[in-house]
Short mmCIF file of C-alpha atoms and ligand atoms in Angstrom, two decimals:
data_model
loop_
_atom_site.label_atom_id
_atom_site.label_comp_id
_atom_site.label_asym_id
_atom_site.label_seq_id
_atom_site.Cartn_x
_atom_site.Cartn_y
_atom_site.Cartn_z
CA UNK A 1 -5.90 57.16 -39.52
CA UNK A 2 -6.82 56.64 -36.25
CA UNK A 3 -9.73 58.92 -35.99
CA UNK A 4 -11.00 57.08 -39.57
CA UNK A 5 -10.72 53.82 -37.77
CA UNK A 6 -11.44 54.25 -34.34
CA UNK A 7 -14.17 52.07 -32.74
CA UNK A 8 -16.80 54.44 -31.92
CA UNK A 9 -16.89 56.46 -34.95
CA UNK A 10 -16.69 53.13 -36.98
CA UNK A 11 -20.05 52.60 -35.04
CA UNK A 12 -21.51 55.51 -35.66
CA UNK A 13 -20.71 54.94 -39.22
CA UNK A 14 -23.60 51.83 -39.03
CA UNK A 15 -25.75 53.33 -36.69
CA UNK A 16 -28.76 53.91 -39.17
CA UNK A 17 -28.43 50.76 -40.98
CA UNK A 18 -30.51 47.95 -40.75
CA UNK A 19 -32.81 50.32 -38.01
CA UNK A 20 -36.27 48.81 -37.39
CA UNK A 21 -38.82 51.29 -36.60
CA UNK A 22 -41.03 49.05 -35.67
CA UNK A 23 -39.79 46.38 -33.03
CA UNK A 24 -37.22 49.70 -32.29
CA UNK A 25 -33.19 48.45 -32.44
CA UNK A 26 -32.24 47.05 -34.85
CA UNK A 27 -33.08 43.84 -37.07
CA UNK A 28 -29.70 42.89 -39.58
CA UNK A 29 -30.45 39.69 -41.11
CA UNK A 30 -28.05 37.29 -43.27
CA UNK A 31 -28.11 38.23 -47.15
CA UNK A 32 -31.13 40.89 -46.33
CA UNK A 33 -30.56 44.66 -47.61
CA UNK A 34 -29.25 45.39 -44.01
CA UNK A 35 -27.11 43.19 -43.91
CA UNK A 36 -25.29 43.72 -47.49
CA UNK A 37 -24.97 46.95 -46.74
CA UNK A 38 -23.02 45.72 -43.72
CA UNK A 39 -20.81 43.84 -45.88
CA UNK A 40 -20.28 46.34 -48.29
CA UNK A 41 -19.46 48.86 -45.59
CA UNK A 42 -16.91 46.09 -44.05
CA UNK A 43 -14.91 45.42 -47.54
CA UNK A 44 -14.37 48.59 -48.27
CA UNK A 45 -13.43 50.10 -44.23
CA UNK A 46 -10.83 46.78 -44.73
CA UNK A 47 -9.91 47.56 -47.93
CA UNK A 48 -9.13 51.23 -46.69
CA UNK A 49 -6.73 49.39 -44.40
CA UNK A 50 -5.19 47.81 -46.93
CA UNK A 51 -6.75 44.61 -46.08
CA UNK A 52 -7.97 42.07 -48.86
CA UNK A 53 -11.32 41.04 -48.57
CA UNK A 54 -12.25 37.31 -49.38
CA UNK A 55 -15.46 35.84 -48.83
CA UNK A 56 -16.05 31.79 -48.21
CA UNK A 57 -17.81 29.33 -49.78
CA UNK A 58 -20.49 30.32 -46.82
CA UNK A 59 -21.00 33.68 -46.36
CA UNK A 60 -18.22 34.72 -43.98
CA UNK A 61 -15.69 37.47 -45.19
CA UNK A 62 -11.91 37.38 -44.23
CA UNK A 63 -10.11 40.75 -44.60
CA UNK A 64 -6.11 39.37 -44.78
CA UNK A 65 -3.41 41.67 -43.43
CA UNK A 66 -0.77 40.42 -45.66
CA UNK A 67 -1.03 37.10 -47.63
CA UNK A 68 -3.67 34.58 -46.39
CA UNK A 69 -1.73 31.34 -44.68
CA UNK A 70 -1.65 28.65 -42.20
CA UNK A 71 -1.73 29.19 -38.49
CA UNK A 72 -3.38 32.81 -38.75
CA UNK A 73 -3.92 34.90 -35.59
CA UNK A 74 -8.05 35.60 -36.86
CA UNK A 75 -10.25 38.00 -35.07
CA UNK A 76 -13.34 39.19 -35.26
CA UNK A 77 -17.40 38.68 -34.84
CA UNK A 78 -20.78 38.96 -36.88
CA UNK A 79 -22.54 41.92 -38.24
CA UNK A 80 -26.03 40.30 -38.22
CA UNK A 81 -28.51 40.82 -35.42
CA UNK A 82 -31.76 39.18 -33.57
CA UNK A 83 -35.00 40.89 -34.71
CA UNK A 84 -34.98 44.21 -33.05
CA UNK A 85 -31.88 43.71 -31.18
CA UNK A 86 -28.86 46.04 -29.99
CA UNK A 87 -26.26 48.11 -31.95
CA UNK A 88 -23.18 45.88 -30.08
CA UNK A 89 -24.43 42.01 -30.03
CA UNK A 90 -21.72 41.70 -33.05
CA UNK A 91 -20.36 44.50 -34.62
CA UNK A 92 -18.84 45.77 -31.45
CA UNK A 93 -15.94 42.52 -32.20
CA UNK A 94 -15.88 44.04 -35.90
CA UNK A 95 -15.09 47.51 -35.36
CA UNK A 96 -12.74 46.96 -32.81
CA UNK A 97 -10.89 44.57 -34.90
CA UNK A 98 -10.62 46.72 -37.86
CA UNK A 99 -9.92 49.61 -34.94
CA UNK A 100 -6.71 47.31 -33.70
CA UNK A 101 -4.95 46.72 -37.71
CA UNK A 102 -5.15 50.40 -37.74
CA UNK A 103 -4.16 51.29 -34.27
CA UNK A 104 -1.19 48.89 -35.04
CA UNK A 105 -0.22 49.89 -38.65
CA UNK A 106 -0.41 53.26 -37.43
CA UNK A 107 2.59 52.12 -34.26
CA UNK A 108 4.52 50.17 -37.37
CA UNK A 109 3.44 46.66 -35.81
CA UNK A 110 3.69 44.11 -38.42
CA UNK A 111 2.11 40.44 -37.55
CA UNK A 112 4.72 37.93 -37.32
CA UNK A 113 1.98 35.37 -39.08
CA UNK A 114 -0.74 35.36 -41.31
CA UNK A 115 -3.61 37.90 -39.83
CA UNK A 116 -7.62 37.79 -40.53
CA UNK A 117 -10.35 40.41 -39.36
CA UNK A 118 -13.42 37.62 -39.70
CA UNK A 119 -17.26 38.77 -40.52
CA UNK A 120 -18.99 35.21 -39.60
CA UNK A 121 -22.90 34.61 -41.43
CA UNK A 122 -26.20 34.23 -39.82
CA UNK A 123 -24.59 33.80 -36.12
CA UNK A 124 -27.95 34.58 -34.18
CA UNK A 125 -29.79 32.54 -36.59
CA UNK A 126 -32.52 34.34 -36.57
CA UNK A 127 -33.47 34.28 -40.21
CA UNK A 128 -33.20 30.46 -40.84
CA UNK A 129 -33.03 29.09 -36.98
CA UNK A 130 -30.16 27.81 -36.41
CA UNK A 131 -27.25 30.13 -34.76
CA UNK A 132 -23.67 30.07 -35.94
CA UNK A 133 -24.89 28.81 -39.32
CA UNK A 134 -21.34 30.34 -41.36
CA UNK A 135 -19.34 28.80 -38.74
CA UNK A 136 -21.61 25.40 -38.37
CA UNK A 137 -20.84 25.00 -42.41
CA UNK A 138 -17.21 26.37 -42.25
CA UNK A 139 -16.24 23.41 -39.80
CA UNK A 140 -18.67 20.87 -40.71
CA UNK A 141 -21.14 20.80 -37.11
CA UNK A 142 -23.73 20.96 -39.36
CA UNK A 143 -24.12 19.19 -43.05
CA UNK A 144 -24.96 21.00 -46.28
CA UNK A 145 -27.71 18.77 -47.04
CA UNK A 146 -29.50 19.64 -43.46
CA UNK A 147 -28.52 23.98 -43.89
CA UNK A 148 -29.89 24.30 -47.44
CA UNK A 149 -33.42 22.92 -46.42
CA UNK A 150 -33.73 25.47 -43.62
CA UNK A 151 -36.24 27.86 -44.26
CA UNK A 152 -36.66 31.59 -43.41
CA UNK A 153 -40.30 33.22 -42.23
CA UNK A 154 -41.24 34.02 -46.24
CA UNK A 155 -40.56 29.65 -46.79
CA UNK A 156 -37.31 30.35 -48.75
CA UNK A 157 -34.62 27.34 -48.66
CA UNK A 158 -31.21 28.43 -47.37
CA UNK A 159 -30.04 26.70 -50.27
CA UNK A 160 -31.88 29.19 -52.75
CA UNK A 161 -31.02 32.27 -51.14
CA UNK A 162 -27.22 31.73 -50.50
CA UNK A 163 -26.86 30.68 -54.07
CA UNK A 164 -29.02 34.14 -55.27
CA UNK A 165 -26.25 35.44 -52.97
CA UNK A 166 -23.53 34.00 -54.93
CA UNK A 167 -22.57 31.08 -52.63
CA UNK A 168 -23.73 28.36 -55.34
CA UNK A 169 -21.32 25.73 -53.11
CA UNK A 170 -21.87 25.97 -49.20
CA UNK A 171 -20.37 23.56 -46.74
CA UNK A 172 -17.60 22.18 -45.07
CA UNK A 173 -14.47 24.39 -45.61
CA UNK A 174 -11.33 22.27 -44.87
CA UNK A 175 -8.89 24.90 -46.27
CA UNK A 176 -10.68 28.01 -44.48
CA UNK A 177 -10.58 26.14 -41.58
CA UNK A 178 -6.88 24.90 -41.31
CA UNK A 179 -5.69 28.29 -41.95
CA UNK A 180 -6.85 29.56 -38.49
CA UNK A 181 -4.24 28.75 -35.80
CA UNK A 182 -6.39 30.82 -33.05
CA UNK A 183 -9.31 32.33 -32.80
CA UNK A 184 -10.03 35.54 -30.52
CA UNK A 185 -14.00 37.17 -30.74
CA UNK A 186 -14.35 40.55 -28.90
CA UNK A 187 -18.07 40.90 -27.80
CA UNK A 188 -20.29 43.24 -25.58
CA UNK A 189 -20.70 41.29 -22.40
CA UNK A 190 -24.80 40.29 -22.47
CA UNK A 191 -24.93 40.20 -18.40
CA UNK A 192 -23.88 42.26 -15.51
CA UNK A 193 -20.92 40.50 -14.55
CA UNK A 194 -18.14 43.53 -15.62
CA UNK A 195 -20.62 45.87 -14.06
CA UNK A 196 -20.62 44.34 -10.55
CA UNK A 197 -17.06 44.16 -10.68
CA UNK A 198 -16.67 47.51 -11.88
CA UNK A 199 -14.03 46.41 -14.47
CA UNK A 200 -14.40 47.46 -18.23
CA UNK A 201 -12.92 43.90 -19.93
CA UNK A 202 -12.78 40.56 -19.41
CA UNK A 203 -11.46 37.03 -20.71
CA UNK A 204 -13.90 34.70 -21.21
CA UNK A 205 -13.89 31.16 -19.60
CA UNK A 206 -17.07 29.21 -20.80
CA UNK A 207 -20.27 28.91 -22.84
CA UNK A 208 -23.53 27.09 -20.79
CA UNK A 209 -24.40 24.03 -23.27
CA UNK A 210 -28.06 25.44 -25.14
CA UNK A 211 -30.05 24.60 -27.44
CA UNK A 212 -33.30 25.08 -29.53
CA UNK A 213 -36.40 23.24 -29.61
CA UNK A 214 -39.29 23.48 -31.87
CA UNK A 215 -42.76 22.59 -29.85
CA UNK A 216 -46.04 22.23 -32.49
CA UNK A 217 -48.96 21.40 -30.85
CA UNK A 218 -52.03 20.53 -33.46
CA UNK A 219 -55.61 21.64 -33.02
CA UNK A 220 -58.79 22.63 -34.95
CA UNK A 221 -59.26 26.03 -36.47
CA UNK A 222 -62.43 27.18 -36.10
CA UNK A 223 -64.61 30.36 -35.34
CA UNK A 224 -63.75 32.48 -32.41
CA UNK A 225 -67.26 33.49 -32.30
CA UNK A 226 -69.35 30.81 -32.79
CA UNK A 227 -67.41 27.69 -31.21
CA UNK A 228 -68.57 27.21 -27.47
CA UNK A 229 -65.80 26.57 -25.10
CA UNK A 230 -66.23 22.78 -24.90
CA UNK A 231 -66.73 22.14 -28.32
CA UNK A 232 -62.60 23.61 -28.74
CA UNK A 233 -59.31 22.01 -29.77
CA UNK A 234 -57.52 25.18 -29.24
CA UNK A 235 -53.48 24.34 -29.34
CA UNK A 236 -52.72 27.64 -27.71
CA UNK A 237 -53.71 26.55 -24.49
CA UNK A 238 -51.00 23.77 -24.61
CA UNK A 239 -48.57 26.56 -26.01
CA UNK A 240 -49.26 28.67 -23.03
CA UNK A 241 -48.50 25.69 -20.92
CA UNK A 242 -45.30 25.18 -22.72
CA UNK A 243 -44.03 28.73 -21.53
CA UNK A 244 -45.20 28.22 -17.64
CA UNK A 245 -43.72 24.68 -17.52
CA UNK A 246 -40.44 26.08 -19.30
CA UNK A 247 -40.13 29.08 -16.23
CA UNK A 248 -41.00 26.25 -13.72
CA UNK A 249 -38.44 23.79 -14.97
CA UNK A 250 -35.56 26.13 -15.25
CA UNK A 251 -36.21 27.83 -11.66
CA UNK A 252 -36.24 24.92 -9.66
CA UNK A 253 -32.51 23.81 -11.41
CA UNK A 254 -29.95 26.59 -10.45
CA UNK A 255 -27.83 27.90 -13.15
CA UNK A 256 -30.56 26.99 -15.65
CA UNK A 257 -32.74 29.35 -18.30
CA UNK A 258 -35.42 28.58 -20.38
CA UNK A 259 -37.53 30.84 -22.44
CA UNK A 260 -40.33 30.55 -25.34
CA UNK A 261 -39.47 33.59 -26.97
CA UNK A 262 -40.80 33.27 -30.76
CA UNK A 263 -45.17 31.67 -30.83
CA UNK A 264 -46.43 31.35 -34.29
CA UNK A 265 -50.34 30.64 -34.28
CA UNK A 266 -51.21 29.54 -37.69
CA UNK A 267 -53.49 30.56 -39.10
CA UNK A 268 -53.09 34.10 -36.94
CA UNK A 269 -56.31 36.03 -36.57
CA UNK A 270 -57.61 37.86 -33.54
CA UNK A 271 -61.06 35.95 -34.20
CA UNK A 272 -59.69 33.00 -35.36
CA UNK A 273 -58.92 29.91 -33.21
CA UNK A 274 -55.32 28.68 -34.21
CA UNK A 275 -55.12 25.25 -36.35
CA UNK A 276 -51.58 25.07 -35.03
CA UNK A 277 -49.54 27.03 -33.18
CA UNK A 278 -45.58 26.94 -32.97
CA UNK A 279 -43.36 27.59 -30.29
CA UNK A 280 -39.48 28.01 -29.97
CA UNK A 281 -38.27 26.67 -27.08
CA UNK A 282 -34.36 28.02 -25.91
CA UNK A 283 -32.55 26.40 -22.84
CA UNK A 284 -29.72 26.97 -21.45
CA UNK A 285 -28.05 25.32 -18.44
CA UNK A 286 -24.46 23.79 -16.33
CA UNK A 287 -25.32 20.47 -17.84
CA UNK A 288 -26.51 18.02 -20.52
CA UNK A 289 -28.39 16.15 -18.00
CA UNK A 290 -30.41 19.64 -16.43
CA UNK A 291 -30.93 20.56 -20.61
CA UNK A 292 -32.88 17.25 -20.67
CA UNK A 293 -34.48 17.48 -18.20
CA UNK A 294 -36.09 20.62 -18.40
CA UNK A 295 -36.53 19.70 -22.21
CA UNK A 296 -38.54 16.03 -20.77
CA UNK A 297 -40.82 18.23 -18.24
CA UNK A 298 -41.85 20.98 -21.09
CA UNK A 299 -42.65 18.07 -23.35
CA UNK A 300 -44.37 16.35 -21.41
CA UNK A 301 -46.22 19.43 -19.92
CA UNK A 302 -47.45 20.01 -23.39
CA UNK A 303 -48.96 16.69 -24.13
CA UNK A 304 -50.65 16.26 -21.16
CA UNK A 305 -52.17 20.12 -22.12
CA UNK A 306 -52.49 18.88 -26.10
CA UNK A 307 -54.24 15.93 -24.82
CA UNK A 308 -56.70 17.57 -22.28
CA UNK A 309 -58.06 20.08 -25.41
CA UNK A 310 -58.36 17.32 -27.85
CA UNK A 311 -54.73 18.49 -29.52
CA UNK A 312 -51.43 16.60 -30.61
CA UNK A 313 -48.32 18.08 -29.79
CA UNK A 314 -44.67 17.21 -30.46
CA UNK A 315 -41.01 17.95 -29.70
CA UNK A 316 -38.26 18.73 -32.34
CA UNK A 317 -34.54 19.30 -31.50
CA UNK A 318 -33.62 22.23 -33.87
CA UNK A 319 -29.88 22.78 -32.55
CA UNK A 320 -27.91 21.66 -29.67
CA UNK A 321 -24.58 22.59 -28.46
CA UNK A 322 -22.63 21.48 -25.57
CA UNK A 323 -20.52 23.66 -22.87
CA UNK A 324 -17.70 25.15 -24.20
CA UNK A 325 -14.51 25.69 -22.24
CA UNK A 326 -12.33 28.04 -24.05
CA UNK A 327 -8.36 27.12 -24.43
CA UNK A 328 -6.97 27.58 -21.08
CA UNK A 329 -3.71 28.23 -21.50
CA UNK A 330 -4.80 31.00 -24.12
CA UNK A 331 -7.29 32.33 -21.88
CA UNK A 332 -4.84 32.83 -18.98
CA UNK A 333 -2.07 34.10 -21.35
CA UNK A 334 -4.52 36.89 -22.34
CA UNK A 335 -5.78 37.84 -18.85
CA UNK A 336 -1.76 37.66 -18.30
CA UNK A 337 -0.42 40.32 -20.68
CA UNK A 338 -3.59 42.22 -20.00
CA UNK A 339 -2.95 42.55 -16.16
CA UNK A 340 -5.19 40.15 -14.73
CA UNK A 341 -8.00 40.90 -16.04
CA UNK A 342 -11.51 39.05 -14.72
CA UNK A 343 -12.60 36.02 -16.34
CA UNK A 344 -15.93 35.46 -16.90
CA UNK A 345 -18.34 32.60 -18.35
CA UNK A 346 -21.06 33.85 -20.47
CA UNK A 347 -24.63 31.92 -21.06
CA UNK A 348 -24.79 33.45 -24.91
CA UNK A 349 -23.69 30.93 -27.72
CA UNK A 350 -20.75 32.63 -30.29
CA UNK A 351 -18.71 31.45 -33.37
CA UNK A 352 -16.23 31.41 -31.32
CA UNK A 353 -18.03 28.48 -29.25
CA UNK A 354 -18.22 26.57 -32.32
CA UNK A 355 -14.64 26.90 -33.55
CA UNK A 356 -13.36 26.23 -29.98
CA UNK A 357 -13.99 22.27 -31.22
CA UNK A 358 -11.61 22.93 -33.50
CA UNK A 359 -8.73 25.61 -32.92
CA UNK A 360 -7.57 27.33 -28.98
CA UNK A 361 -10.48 29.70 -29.64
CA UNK A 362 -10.74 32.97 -26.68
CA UNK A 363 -13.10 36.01 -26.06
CA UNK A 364 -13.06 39.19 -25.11
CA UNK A 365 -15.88 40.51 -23.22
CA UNK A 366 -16.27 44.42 -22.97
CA UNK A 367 -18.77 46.30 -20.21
CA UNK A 368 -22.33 46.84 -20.99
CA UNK A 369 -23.51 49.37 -18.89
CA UNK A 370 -27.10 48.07 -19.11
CA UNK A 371 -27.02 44.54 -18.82
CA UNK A 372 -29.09 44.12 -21.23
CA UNK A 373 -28.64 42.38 -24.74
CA UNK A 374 -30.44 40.78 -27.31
CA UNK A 375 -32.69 44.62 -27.00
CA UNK A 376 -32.25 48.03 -27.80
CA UNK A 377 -31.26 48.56 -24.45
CA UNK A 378 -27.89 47.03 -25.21
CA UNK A 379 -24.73 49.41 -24.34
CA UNK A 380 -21.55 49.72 -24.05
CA UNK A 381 -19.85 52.34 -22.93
CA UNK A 382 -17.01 54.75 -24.69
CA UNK A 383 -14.48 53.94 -22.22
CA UNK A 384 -15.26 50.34 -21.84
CA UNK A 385 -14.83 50.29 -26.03
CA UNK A 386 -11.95 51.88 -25.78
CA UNK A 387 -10.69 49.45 -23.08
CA UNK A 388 -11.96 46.37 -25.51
CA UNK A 389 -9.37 48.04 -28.59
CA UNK A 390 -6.62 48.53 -26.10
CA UNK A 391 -7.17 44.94 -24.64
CA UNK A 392 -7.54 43.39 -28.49
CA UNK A 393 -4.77 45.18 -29.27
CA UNK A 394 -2.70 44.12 -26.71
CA UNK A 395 -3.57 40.67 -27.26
CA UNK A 396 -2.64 40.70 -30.92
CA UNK A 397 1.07 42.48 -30.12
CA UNK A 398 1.40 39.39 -27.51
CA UNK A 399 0.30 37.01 -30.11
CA UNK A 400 0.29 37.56 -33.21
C1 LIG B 501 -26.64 34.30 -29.42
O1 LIG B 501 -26.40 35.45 -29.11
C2 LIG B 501 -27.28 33.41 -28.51
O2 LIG B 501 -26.72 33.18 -27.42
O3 LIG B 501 -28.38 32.97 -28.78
MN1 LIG B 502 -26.58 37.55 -29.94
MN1 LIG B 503 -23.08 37.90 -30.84
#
């Protein structure tokens, strides 16, 4: 049982799906083939466990260890991935929770109250924009009528494609909701902080407040050939501003990160000047008023740039969540029965982030050995996931 359900090998179980040869790592997005073979591989490692698998009205799963109830101990993470992205950003807090039931069924542990290994939807948001989207909808933070007119690259509502998933009824999910009495996500950390203190888990403290911006900036297509210099409206040039005055803005506030990491010229051609181009614009930072900020000097950047080539450009708040600080006295119980373990803040958003407005939510952060996340450089390694079981499995004798 053990071997079946250890962390690694439950890993290695998922390591070819959802591969993408061409932007290497791996790209897992909600309700693609991916990332139904995910699910499928989920229900039926739970079911194996003797877990029973129901999915919500939005796309998350809950495997119950006995009978589904009030003020359930729920763990767990996502299974769904940024394009190209890392083998741990989410499954990592999956397989270690279905590695912990069966490490504890295997010592006789019983929990005490009801018990949930969680599989949240669409938490990087990369296939309709906004992160978190099963959680958003579980607890409300966003409203049906805004999630089903999102859109994914091929112009396909959310609405459309979560009821061709069989989710005909999306939204807020009072009774999912009041049946979680705490909420603990294991993740790979995404930064170096377990690495320079040479220490293979952590507790985490705090989310920065981030959001997502949508810059278009409106030009003239034309010929890239033919049209002389000063005869352009060319909205990439105002795009390219948009990234320079987004590194500018972030380095001169400390603490702060900004990045344009997604450009879509429209209509796309090497020797076509762009009729439009759009640009994603992600910030991160200590506080509300450094978020605007940066967000005020980008925008304006960009019309002054628009406005100089002829262009129009505006500024469209896609998401926006404030800092998160996670339930202290759950944090510091877990860092208690785990020996003192470091705490740590982490600039990535979670579910758990978004349920923290709602239940004592905590994290578990376990040692990537590169640093890196959000790439196919993204590690962990085998002690460190061992570590992360022992630590949620510690946590869940202490509290569930
Ligand atoms: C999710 O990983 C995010 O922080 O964007
Ligand atoms: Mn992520
Ligand atoms: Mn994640």
């Amino acid at each position: 049982m053990t071997n079946d359900f250890g962390a690694l090998r439950l890993l290695g179980e998922i390591e070819d799906t959802g591969r993408d040869p061409h932007r290497g790592g791996y790209s897992r997005h909600v309700f693609d083939a991916a990332e139904h073979d995910l699910r499928d591989w989920f229900i039926e490692r739970a079911q194996r466990l003797g877990l029973n698998v129901i999915p919500d009205r939005n796309g998350n799963l809950w495997a119950w260890w006995g009978e589904p109830g009030p003020d359930a101990f729920v763990t767990g993470s996502h299974l769904d991935s940024v394009p190209g992205g890392g083998a741990h950003d989410g499954p990592l807090g999956v397989v270690s929770a279905l590695a912990a039931v069966g490490r504890l069924q295997q010592r006789g542990f019983v929990p005490n109250r009801p018990f949930a290994v969680t599989v949240f939807a669409e938490e990087e948001g990369s296939r309709f924009g906004i992160a978190c989207l099963g959680s958003r909808l579980l607890s409300g933070a966003i409203s049906v009528e805004r999630a089903g007119d999102l859109k994914d690259a091929g112009g396909n509502r959310f609405a459309d494609v979560a009821r061709a998933a069989g989710l005909p009824t999306p939204g807020r999910d009072a009774e999912a909701l009041s049946r979680i009495g705490m909420f603990v996500e294991l993740h790979v950390e995404q930064g170096k902080g377990l690495i320079d203190m040479d220490a293979p888990v952590a507790v985490g403290s705090s989310i920065l407040e981030h959001g997502r911006w949508r810059i278009d900036v409106r030009g003239q297509g034309n010929h890239a050939g033919t049209t002389e210099i000063t005869d352009r409206r060319d909205p990439m040039l105002a795009a390219a501003e948009a990234v320079l005055a987004a590194r500018r803005a972030a380095s001169r506030r400390a603490g702060s990160r900004a990045t344009i990491g997604r450009i879509e010229p429209v209509p796309g051609g090497t020797n076509v000047i762009a009729s439009r181009v759009s640009a994603w614009l992600d910030v991160r930072a200590d506080s509300e008023r450094d978020t605007r900020d940066i967000i005020a000097e980008v925008e304006q950047a960009v019309i002054d740039a628009a406005a100089a080539e002829g262009c129009t450009a505006s500024v469209v708040e896609e998401s926006y969540s404030g800092e998160v600080r996670f339930d202290p006295a759950l944090r510091d119980r877990i860092a208690a029965t785990l020996g003192n373990v470091p705490v740590l803040p982490t600039g990535a958003g979670h579910d758990a982030g978004v349920l923290a407005a709602h239940v004592p939510t905590a994290m578990l952060f376990v040692r990537n050995p590169s640093g890196v996340s959000h790439a196919p450089e993204e590690g962990a390694d085998d002690a460190a996931v061992e570590a992360g079981v022992d630590a949620l499995v510690r946590t869940i004798e202490e509290l569930a």
